[in-house]
XYZ file of C-alpha atoms in Angstrom:
298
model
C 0.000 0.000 0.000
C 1.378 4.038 -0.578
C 0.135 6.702 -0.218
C -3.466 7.933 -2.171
C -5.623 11.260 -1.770
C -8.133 8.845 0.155
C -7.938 7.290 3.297
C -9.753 3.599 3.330
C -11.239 3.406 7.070
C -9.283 0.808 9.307
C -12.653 -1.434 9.362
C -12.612 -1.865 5.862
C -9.055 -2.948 5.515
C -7.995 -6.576 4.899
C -4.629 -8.395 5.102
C -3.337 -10.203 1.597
C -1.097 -12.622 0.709
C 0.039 -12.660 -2.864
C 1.032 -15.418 -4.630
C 2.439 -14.986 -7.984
C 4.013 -17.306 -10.876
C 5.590 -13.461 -11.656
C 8.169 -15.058 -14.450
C 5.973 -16.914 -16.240
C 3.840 -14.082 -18.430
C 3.400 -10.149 -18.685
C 0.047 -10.140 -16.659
C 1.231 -11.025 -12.951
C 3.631 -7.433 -12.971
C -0.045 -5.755 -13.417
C -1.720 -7.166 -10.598
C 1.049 -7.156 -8.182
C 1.156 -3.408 -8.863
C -2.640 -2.591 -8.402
C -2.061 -4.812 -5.364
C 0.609 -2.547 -3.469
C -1.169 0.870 -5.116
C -4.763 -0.094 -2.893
C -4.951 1.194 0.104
C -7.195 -1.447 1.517
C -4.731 -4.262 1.220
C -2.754 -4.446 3.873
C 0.126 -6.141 2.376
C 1.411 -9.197 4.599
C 3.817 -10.767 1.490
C 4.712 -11.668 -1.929
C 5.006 -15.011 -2.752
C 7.026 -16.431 -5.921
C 5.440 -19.324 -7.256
C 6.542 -21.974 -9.708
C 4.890 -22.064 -13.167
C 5.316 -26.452 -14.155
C 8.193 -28.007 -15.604
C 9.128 -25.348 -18.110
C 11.565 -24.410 -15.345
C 13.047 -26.604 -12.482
C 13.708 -22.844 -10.389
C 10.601 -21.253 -11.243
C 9.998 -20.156 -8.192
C 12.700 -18.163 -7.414
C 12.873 -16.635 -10.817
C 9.177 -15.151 -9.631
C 10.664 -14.009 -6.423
C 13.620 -12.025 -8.431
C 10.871 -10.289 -10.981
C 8.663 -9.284 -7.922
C 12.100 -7.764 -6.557
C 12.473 -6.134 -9.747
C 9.075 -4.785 -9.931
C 9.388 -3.437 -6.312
C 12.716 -1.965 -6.865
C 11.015 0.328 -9.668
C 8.613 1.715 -7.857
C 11.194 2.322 -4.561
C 9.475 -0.227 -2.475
C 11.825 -3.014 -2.388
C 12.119 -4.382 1.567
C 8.800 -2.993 2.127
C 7.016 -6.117 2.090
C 8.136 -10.000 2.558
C 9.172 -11.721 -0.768
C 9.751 -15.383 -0.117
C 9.546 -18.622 -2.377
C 7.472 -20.689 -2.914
C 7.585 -24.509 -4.010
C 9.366 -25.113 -7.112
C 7.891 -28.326 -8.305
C 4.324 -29.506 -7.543
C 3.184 -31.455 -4.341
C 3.526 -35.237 -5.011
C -0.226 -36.118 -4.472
C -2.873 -34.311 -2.759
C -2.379 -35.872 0.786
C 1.323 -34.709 0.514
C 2.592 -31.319 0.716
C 5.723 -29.759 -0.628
C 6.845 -27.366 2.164
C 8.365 -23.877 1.340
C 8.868 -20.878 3.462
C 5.884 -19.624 0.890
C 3.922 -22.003 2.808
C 5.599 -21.419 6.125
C 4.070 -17.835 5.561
C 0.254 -18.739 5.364
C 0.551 -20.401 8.139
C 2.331 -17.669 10.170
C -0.234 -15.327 8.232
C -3.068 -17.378 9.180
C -2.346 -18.115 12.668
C -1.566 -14.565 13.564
C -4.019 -13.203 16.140
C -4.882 -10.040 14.253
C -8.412 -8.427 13.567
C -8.109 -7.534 10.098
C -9.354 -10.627 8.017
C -6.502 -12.663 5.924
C -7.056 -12.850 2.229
C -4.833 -15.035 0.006
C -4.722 -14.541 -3.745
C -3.387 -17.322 -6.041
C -2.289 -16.223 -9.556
C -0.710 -19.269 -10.639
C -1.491 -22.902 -9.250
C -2.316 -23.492 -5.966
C 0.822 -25.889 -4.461
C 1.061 -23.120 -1.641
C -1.564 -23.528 -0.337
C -2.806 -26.982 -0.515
C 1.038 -27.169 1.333
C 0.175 -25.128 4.028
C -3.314 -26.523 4.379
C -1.304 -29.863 4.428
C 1.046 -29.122 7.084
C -1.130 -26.974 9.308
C -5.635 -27.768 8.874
C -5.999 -25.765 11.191
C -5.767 -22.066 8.932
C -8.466 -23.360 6.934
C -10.902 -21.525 9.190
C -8.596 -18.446 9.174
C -8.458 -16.956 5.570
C -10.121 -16.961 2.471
C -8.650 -17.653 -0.683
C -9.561 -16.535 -4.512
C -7.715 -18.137 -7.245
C -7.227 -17.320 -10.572
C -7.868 -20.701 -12.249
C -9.721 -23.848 -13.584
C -11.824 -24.486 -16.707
C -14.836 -23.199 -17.553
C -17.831 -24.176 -15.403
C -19.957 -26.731 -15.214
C -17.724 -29.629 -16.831
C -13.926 -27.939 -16.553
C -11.251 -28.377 -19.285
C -7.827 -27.590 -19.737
C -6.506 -24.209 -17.772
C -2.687 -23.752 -17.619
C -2.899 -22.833 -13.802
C -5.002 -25.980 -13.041
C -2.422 -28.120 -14.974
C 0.662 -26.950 -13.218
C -0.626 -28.739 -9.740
C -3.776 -30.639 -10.400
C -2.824 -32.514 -7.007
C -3.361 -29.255 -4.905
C -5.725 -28.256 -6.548
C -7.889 -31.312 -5.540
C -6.475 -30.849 -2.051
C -7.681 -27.466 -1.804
C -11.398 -28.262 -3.298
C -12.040 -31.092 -1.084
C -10.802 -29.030 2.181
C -12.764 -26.570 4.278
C -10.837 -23.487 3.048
C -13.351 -20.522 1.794
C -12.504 -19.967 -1.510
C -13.289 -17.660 -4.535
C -12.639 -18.946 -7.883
C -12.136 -17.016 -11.219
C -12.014 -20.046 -14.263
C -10.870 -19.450 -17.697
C -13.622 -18.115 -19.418
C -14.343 -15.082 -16.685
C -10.420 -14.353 -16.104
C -10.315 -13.704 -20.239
C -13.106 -11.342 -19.955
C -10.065 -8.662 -18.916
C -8.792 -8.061 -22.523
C -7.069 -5.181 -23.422
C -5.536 -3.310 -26.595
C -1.554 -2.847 -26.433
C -2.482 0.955 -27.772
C -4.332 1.044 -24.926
C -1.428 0.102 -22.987
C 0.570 2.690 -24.438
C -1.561 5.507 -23.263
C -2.886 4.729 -19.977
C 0.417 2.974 -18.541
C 3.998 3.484 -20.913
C 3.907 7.605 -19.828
C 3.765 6.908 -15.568
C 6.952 6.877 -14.501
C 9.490 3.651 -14.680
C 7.281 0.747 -13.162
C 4.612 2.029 -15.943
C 7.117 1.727 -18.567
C 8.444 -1.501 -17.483
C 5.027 -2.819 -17.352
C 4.009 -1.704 -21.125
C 7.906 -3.072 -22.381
C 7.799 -6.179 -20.166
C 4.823 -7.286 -22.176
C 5.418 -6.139 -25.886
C 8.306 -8.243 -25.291
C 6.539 -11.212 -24.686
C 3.991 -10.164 -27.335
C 6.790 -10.246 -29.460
C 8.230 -13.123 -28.549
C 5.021 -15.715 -28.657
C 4.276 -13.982 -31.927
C 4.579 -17.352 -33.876
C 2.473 -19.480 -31.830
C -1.093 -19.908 -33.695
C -3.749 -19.269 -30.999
C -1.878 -17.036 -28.620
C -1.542 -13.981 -28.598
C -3.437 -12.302 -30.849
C -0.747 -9.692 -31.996
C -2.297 -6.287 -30.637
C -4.529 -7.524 -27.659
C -3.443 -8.833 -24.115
C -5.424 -10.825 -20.912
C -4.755 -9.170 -17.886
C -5.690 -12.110 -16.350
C -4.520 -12.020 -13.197
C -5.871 -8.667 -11.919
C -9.645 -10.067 -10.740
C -7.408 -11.832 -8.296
C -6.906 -8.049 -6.945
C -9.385 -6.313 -7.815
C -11.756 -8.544 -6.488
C -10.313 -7.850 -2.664
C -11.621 -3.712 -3.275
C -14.951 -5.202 -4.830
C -16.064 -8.257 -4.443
C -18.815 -7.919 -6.850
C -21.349 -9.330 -4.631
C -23.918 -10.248 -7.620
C -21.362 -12.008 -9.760
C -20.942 -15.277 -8.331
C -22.642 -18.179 -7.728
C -22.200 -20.500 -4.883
C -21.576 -24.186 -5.895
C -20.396 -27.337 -4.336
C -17.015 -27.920 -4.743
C -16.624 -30.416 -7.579
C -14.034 -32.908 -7.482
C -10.822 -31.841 -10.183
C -10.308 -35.345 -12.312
C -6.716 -35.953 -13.691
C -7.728 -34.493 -17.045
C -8.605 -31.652 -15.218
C -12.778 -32.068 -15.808
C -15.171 -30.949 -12.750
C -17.025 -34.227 -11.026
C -19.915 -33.414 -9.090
C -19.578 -34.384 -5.779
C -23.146 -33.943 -3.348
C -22.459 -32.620 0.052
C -19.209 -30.946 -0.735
C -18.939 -27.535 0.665
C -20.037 -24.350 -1.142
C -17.069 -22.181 -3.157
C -18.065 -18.736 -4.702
C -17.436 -19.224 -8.957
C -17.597 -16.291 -10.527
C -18.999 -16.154 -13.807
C -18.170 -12.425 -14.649
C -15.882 -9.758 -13.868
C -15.878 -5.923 -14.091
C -13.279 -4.989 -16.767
C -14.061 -1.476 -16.739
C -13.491 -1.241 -12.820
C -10.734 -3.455 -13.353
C -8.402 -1.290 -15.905
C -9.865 1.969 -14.531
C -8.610 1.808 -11.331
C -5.387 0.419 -11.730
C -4.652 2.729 -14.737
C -5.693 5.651 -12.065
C -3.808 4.535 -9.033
C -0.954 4.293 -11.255
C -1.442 7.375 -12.559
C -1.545 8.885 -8.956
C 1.681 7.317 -7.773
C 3.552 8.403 -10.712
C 2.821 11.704 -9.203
C-alpha cells in the first residue's frame, strides 16, 4: 500500500497474501502493482510461485521479478518476498513445504483483527502445502484463485495443470474460496495501444510494465492461438481487484466439484459451497489500476 488522496477506514481494511508465478507471463507485474497501489490491502507478502516443468527454479525466478518490480517503484524491503515450491506437491495428501507455505501459516495463525485474504495467480501448491502441514488455517483466511476451466464440466486451464494434485487438495478441504475459471479471467482483454496511453507515460514501473509485455507479445508472436498480436489478458488482476470489490452479484455459490486428472469438474453432493464467478468488471478493473498508477507516478 502508498500513499493515495483517500484514506480507506481501518474497518474496511484486509490483510493479503500474494502469490504470484511473476516469471511466467506479462500479466502477474499488473496485478502485483494494483495490489501494493490499494490502500485497503494491507500487504502481509509476496510469494514467488513456480509455473510447471518449463523451469526446475521457477519459483525463485518469480521471487527475483517481484524484486524487480518493487525496486522500480522504490518499495523493495517494504514487504516480505519469499519462495514458494518449485515443483508440484507429489499427491494431494502430501505437501511440498516452502517458506511460501511457512508464511500462510504464520499469516493465518496470527491473532490479528483484520481478516486474511490469500490470492493465487498461478497454481495453488502453496496452499494446498500449508493446508497440508497446518488444517488448522483453513478456518482463518479466504482464498480466490485465478484458475480452472470453464464451469460446469472444466477443461484444460494452464494454472489448473501446473498442480492438479493441490488443486484437488484445496477443493475437497474446508478453506473458503473464490474462484475465477478461464472463461471469466479472459473477460479482462485489453488493446496494447491502450497500454501505451494509460500505462507506458507513468513513470518507470509504468514503462516496465508496457515493455515487459510487448516483449513477450513479441516473442510468442509465432504461436497460432496465442496472442493475438495487438490484444493482451490481464488475467490475473480479478485476483486483486476482487479484494476492493467483491462484486457481490457475480458469483454463484456451488459445491465444490471434485478436479479429475484431465482436469474435468465431477460433481460431488455434500461438498462444501465455493463462490465461482462467472463475470468480472473490466471497466473497474483497468480503470482503477490505470488511475492509481497514474496517482503514484505523481
Amino acid at each position: 500500500m502508498t500513499k493515495m488522496p483517500y484514506e480507506v477506514p481501518e474497518a474496511k481494511q484486509i490483510r493479503v497474501i500474494v502469490n504470484s508465478d511473476a516469471k511466467c507471463e506479462a500479466d502477474d507485474q499488473y496485478a502485483i502493482v494494483h495490489a501494493v497501489l490499494s490502500p485497503r490491502l494491507q500487504i502481509a507478502g509476496i510469494i514467488g510461485a513456480h509455473y510447471g516443468p518449463r523451469s526446475a527454479t521457477g519459483a525463485e525466478d518469480s521471487c527475483q521479478e517481484i524484486d524487480h518490480v518493487l525496486d522500480l517503484m522504490g518499495m523493495r524491503g517494504k514487504f516480505p518476498v519469499v519462495r514458494g515450491a518449485n515443483l508440484k506437491i507429489p499427491d494431494a495428501l502430501t505437501p511440498a513445504p516452502s517458506p511460501g507455505s511457512d508464511l500462510i501459516i504464520k499469516e493465518a495463525m496470527k491473532d490479528d483483527p483484520l481478516p486474511l485474504f490469500a490470492v493465487f495467480q498461478g497454481p495453488l501448491t502453496d496452499l494446498a502445502s500449508a493446508y497440508l502441514q497446518e488444517p488448522r488455517i483453513a478456518g482463518r483466511l479466504t482464498a480466490v484463485w485465478i484458475g480452472g476451466g470453464t464451469y460446469p464440466g472444466g477443461d484444460n486451464e494452464f494454472n489448473l495443470s501446473n498442480d492438479i494434485a493441490a488443486a484437488q487438495a484445496v477443493f475437497n478441504s474446508p478453506i473458503p474460496l473464490w474462484q475465477v475459471p478461464k472463461n471469466v479471467y479472459s473477460m479482462v482483454r485489453v488493446g496494447l495501444a491502450e497500454l501505451a496511453v494509460k500505462v507506458r507515460p507513468h513513470g518507470e514501473i509504468g514503462r516496465y510494465l508496457y515493455e515487459y509485455l510487448i516483449g513477450h507479445n513479441m516473442k510468442n508472436g509465432n504461436r497460432p492461438q496465442w496472442p493475438k498480436g495487438e490484444v493482451w489478458v490481464l488475467g490475473d488482476s480479478p485476483a486483486v481487484s476482487l479484494l476492493v470489490d467483491d462484486q457481490e452479484f457475480d458469483y454463484d455459490l456451488v459445491e465444490a466439484p471434485e478436479i479429475a486428472a484431465d482436469m474435468s469438474y465431477q460433481i460431488k453432493s455434500g461438498n462444501r459451497k465455493i463462490r465461482v464467478y462467472r463475470s468480472v468488471d473490466s471497466r473497474f478493473i483497468l480503470e482503477d489500476f490505470y488511475a492509481k498508477l497514474a496517482l503514484f507516478a505523481q
